[in-house]
PDB file of C-alpha atoms in Angstrom:
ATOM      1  CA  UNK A   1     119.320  86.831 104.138  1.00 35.00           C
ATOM      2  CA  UNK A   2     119.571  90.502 102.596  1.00 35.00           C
ATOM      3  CA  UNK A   3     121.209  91.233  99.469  1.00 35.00           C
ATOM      4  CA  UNK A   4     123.263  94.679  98.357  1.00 35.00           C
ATOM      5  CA  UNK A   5     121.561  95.843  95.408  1.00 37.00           C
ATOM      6  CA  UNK A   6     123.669  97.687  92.457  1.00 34.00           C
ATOM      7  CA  UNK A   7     120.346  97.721  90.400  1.00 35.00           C
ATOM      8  CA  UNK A   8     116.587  99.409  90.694  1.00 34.00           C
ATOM      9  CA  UNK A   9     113.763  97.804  89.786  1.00 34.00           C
ATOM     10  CA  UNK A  10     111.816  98.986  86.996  1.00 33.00           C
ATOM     11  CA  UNK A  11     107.876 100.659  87.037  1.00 32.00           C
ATOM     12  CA  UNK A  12     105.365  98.233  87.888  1.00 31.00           C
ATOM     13  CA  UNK A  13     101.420  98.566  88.195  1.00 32.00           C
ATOM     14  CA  UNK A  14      98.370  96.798  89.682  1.00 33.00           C
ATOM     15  CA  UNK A  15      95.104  96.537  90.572  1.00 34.00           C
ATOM     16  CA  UNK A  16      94.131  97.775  94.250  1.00 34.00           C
ATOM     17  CA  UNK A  17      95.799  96.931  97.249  1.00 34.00           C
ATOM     18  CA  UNK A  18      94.775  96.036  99.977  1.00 36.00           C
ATOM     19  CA  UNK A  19      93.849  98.675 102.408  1.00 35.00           C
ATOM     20  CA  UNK A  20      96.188 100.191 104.514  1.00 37.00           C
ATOM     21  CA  UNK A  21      93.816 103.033 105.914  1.00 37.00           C
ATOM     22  CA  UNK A  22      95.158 106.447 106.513  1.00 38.00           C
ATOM     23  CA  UNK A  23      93.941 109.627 105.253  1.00 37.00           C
ATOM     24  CA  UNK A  24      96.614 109.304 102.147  1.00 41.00           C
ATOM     25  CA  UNK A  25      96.564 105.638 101.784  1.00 43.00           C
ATOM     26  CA  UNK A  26      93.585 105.232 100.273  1.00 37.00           C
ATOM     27  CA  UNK A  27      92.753 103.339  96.698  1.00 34.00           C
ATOM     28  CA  UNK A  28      95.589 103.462  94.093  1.00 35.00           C
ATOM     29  CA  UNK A  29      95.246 105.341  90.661  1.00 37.00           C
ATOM     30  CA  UNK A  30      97.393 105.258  87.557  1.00 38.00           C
ATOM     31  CA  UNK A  31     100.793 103.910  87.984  1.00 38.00           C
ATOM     32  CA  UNK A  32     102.317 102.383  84.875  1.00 38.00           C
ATOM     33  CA  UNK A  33     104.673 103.734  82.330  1.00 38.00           C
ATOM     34  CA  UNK A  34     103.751 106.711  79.946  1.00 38.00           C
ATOM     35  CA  UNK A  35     101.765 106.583  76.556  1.00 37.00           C
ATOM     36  CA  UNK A  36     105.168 106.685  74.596  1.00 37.00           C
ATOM     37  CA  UNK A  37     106.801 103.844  77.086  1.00 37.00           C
ATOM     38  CA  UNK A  38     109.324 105.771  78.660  1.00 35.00           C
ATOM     39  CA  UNK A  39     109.460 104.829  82.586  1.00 36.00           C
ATOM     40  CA  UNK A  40     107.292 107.215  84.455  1.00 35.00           C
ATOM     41  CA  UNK A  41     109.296 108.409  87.253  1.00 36.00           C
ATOM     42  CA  UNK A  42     112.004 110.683  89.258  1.00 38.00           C
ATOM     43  CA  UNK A  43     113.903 111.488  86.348  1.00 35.00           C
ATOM     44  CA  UNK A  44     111.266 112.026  83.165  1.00 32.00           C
ATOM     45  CA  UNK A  45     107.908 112.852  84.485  1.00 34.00           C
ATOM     46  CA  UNK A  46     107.437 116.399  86.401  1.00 37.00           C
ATOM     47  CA  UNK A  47     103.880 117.546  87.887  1.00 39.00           C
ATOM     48  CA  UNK A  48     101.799 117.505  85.272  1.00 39.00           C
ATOM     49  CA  UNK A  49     103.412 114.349  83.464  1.00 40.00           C
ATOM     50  CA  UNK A  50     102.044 113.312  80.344  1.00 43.00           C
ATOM     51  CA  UNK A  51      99.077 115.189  78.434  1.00 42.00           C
ATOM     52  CA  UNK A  52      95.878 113.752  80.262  1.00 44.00           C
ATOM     53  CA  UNK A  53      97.587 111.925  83.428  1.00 50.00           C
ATOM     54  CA  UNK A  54      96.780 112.598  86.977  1.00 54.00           C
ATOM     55  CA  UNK A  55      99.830 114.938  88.633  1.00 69.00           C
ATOM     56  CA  UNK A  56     102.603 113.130  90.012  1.00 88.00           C
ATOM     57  CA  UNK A  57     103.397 112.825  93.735  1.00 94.00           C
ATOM     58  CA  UNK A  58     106.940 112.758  95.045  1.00 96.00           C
ATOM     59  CA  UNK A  59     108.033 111.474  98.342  1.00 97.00           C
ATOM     60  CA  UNK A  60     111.450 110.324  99.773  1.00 98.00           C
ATOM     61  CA  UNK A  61     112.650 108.554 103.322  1.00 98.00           C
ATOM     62  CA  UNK A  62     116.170 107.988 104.281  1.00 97.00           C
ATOM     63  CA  UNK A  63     117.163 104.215 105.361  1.00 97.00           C
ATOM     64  CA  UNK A  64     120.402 102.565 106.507  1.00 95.00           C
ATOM     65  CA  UNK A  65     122.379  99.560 104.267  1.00 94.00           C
ATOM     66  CA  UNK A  66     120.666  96.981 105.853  1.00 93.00           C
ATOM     67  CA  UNK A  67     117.142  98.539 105.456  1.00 94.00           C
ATOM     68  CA  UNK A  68     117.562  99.069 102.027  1.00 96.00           C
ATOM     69  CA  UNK A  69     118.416  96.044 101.432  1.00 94.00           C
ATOM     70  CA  UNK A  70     115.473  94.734 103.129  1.00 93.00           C
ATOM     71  CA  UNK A  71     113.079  96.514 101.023  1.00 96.00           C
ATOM     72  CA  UNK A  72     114.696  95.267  97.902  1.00 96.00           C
ATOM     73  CA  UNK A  73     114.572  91.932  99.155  1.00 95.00           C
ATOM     74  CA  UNK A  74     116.482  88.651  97.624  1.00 94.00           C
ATOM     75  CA  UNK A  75     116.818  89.003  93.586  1.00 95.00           C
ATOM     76  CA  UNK A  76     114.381  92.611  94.049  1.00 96.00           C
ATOM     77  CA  UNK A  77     111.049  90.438  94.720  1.00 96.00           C
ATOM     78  CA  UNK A  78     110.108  92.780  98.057  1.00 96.00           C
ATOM     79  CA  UNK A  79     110.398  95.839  96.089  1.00 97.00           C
ATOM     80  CA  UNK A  80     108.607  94.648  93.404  1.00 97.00           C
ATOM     81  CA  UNK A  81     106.087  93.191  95.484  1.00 97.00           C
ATOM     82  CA  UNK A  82     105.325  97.091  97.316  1.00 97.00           C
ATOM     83  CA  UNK A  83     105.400  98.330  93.652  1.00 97.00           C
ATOM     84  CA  UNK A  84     103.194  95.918  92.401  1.00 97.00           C
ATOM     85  CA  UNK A  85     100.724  96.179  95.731  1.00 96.00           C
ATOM     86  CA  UNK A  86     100.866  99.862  95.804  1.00 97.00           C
ATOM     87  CA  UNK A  87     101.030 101.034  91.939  1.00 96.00           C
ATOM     88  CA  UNK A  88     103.645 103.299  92.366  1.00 97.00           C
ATOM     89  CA  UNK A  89     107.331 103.748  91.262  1.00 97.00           C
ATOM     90  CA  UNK A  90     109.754 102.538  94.219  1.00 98.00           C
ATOM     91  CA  UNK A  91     113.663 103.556  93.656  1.00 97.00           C
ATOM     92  CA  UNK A  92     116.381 102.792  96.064  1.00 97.00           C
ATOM     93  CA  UNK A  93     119.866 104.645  95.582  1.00 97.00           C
ATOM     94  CA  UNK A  94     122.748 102.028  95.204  1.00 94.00           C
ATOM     95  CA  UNK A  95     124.701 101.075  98.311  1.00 91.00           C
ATOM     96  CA  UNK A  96     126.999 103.756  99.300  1.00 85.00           C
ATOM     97  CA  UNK A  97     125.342 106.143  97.441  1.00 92.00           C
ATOM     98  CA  UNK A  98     124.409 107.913 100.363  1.00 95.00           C
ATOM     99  CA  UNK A  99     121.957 111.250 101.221  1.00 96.00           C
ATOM    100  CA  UNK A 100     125.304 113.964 101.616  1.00 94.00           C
ATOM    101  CA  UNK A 101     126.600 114.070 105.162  1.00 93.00           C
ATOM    102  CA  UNK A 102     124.934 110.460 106.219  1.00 94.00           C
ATOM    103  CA  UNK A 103     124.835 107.013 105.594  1.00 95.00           C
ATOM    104  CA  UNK A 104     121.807 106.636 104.773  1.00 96.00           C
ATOM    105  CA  UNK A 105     120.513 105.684 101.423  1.00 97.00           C
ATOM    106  CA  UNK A 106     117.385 107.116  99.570  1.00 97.00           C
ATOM    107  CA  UNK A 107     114.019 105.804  99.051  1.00 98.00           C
ATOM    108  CA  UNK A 108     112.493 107.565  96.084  1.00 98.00           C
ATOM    109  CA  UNK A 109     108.823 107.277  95.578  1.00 98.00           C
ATOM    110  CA  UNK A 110     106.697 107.997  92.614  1.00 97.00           C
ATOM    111  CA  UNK A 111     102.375 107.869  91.482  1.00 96.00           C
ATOM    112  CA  UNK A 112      98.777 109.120  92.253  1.00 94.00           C
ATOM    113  CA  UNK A 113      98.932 110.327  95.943  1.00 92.00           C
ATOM    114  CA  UNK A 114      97.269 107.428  97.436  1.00 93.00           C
ATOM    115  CA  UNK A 115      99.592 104.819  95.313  1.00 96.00           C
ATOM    116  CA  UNK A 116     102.522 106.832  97.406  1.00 97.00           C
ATOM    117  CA  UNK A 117     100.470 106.795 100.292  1.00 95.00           C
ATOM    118  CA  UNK A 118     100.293 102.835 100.110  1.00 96.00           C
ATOM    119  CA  UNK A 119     103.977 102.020  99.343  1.00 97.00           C
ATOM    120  CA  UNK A 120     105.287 104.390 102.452  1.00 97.00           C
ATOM    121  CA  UNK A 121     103.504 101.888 104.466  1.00 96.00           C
ATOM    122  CA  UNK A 122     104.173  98.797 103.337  1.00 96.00           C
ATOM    123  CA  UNK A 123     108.099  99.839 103.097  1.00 97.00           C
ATOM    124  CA  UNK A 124     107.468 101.328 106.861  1.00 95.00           C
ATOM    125  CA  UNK A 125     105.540  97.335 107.783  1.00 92.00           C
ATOM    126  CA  UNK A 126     108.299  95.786 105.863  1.00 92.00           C
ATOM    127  CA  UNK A 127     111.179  97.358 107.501  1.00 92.00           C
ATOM    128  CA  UNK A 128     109.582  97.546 111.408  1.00 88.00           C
ATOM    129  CA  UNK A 129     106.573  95.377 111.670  1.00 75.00           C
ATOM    130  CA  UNK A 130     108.105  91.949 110.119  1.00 64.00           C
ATOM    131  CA  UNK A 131     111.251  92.603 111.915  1.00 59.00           C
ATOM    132  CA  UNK A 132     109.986  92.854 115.199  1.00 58.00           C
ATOM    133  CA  UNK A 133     108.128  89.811 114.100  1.00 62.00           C
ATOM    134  CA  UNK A 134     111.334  87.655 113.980  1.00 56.00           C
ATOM    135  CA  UNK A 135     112.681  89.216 117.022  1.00 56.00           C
ATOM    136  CA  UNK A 136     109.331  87.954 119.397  1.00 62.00           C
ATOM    137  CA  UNK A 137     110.280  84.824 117.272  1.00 64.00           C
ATOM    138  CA  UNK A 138     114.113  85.012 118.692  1.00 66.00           C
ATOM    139  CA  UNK A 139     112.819  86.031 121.989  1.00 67.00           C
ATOM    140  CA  UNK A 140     114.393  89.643 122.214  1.00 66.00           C
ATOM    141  CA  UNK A 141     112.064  91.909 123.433  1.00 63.00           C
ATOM    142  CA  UNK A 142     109.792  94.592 120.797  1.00 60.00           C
ATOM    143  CA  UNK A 143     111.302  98.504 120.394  1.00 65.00           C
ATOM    144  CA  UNK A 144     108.936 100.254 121.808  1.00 72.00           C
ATOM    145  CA  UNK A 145     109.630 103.080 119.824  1.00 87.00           C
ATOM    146  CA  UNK A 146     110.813 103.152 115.948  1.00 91.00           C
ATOM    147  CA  UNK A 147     112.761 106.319 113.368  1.00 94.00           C
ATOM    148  CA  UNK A 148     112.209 107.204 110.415  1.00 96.00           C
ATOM    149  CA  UNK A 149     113.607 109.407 108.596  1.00 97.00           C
ATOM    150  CA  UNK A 150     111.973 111.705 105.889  1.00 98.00           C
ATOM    151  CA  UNK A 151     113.276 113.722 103.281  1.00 97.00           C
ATOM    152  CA  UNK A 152     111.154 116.824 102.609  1.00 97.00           C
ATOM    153  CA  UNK A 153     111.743 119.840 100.191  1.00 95.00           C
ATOM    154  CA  UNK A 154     112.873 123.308 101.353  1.00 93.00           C
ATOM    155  CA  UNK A 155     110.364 125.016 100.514  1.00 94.00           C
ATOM    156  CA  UNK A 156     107.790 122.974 102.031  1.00 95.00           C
ATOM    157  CA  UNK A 157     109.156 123.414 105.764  1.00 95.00           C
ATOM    158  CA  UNK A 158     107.523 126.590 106.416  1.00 94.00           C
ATOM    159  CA  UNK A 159     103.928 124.635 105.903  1.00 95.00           C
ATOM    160  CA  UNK A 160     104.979 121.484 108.029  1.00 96.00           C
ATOM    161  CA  UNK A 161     106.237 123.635 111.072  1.00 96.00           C
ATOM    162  CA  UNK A 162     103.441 126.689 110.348  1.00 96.00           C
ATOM    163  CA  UNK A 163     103.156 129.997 112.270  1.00 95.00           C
ATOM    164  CA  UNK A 164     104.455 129.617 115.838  1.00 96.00           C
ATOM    165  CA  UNK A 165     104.718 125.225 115.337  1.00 96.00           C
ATOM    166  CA  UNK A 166     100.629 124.881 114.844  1.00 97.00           C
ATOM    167  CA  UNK A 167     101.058 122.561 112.438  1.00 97.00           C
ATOM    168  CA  UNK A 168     103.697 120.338 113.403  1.00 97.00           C
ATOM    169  CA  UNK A 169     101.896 120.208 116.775  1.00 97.00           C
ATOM    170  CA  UNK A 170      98.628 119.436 114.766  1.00 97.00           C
ATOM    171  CA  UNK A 171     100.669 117.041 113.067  1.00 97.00           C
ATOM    172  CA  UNK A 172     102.140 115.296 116.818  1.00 98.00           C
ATOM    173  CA  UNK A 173      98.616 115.189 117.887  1.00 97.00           C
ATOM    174  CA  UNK A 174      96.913 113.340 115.190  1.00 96.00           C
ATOM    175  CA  UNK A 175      99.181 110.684 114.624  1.00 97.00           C
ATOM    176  CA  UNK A 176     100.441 110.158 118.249  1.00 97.00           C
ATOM    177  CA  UNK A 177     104.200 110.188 116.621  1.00 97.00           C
ATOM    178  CA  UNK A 178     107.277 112.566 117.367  1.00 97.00           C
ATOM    179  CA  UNK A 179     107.973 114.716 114.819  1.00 98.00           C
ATOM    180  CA  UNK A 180     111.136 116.699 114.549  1.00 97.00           C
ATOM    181  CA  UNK A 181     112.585 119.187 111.371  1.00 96.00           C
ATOM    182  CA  UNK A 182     116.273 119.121 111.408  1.00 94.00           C
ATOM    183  CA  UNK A 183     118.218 122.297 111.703  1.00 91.00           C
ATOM    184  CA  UNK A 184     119.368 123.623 108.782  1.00 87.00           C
ATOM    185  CA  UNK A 185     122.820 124.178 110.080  1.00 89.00           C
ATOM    186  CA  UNK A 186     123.261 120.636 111.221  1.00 88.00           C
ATOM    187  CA  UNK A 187     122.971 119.148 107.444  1.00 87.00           C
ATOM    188  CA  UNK A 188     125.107 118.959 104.832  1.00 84.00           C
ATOM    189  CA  UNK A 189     124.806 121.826 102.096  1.00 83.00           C
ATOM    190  CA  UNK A 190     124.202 121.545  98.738  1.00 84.00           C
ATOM    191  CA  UNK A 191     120.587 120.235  98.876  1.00 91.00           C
ATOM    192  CA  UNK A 192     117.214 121.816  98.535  1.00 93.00           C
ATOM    193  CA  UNK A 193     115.511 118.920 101.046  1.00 96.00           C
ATOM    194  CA  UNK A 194     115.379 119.116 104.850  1.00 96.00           C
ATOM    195  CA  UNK A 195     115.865 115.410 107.101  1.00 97.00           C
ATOM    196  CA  UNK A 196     112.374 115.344 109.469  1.00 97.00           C
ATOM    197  CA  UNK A 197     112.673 112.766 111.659  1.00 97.00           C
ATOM    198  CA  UNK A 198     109.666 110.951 113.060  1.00 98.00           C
ATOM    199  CA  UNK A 199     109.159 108.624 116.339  1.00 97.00           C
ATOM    200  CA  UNK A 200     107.306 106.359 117.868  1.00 95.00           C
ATOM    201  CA  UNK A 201     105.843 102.969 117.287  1.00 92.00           C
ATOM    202  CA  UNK A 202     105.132 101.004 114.189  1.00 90.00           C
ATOM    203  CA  UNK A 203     101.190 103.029 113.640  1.00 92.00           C
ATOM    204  CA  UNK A 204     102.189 106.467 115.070  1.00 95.00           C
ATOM    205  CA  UNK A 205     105.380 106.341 112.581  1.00 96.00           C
ATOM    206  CA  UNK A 206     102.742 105.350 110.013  1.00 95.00           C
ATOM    207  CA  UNK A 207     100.631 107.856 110.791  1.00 96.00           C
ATOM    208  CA  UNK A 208     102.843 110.421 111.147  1.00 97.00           C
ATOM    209  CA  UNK A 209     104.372 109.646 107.344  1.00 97.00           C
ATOM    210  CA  UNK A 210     100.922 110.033 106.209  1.00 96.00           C
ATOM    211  CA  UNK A 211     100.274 113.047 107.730  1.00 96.00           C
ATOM    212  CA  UNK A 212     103.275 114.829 106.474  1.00 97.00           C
ATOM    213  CA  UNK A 213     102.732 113.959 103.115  1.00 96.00           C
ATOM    214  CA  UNK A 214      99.460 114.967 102.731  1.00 94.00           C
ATOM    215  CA  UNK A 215     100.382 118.412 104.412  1.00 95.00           C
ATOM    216  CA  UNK A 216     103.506 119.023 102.004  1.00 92.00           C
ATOM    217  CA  UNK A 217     101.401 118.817  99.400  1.00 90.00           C
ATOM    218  CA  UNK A 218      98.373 121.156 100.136  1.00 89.00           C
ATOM    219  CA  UNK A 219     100.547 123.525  98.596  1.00 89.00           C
ATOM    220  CA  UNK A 220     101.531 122.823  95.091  1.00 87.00           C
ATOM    221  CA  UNK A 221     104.480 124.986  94.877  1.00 87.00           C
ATOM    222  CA  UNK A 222     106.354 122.523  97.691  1.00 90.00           C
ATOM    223  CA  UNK A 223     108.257 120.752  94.996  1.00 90.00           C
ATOM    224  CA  UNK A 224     111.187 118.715  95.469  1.00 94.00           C
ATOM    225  CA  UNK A 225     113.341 120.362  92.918  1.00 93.00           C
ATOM    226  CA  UNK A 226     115.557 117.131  92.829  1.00 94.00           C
ATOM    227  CA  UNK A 227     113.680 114.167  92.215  1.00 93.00           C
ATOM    228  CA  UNK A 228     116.163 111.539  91.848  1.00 94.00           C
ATOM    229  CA  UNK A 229     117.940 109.389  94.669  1.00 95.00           C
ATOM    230  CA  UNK A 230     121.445 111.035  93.387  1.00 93.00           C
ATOM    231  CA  UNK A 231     123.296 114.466  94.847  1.00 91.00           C
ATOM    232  CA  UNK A 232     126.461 113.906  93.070  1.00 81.00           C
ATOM    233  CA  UNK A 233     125.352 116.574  90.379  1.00 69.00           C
ATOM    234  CA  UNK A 234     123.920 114.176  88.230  1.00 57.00           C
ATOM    235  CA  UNK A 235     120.456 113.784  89.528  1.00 53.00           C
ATOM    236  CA  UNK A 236     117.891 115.228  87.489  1.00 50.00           C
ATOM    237  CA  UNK A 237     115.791 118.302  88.589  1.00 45.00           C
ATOM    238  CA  UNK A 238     112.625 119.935  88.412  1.00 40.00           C
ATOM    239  CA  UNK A 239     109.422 118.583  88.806  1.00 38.00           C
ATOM    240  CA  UNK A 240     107.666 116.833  91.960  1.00 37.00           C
ATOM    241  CA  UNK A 241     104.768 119.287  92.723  1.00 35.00           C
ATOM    242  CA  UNK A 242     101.120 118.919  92.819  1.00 35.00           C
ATOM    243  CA  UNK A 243      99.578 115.948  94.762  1.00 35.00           C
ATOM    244  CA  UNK A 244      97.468 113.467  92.470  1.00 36.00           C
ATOM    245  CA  UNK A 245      94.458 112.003  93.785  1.00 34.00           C
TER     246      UNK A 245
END
């Protein structure tokens, strides 16, 4: 059974995990809190974090109530878990504290590129692959096709659609999933991120995550100039460039 979370966890760290594949889910590095123990994360840390650490990478994903509260899991062990697997920093807004103009709640993910890399897919296996798992097991039949929902900074749209769609098309054709950038005018204001919705089955949505996040950040002005899970006015800004790895 699920749980509603009113907590996040905290940072956690580990050795490699085990291999995902991908072009961005490669080894983990760093991970961990900074040299003077403050939590290393959405709030604190911005690019270049500490004096000698390896540039922070920033991604976020939007998920429904009942996703969320799958990948916190009972008492926070599945979140905990992806942290620990994937050696990044894994924050999920509170329940009802939702991305403006949905219900969705946000995913917030922090570390070396490939640490990101790793926890997008084990939340994406988590959420998709063990569910259909228990419906085969309850005899419904498998989606066929799976959403996701990404959150990605203004300024880095421009790079994901590129000159007359080339890249998004690029990005379609490598990882077999639809991809689709959210108009503008269809979202709630008041943000500085764009909704890019992705579909198709458990790997092309896996793909297609990876894929986007390692084309955001070929650019290392595409920042997310709020990297918290909160859009009350509270959140804390800045930061979230440069891709680690």
């Amino acid at each position: 059974s699920l749980i509603e979370p009113t907590q996040t966890m905290s940072n956690f760290s580990s050795g490699p995990p085990q291999g995902m594949g991908g072009a961005g889910f490669g080894s983990p590095q760093g991970g961990g809190n900074a040299p003077d123990g403050r939590k290393r994360g959405f709030d604190q840390v911005g690019a270049g974090g500490q004096e000698g650490e390896k540039p922070q990478t920033y991604f976020k994903l939007m998920m429904s109530n009942k996703d969320a509260g799958t990948i916190i899991g009972r008492g926070g062990k599945t979140i905990q878990a992806i942290q620990t697997k994937s050696g990044s920093r894994v924050k999920v807004s509170n329940a009802s504290d939702y991305f403006p103009g949905t219900e969705c709640r946000v995913v917030a993910i922090s570390g070396a590129m490939p640490n990101v890399g790793q926890a997008v897919a084990a939340i994406l296996q988590e959420v998709f692959q063990d569910a259909e798992k228990l419906q085969a097991q309850a005899g419904e039949p498998p989606r066929e096709t799976i959403t996701t929902e990404l959150l990605i900074p203004d300024m880095s749209c421009g790079l994901v659609i590129g000159k007359g769609g080339e890249n998004i098309k690029s990005l379609q054709e490598r990882s077999g999933a639809r991809i689709q950038l959210t108009a503008k005018e269809k979202q709630a204001g008041g943000t500085q991120e764009r909704i890019l919705t992705v579909i198709g089955n458990i790997q092309q949505v896996t793909a297609g995550a990876d894929a986007v996040l390692t084309k955001i950040y070929e650019d290392p002005k595409c920042q997310y100039m709020n990297t918290s899970t909160k859009y009350d006015g509270s959140e804390g800004g800045g930061g979230g460039g440069g891709g680690g790895g």
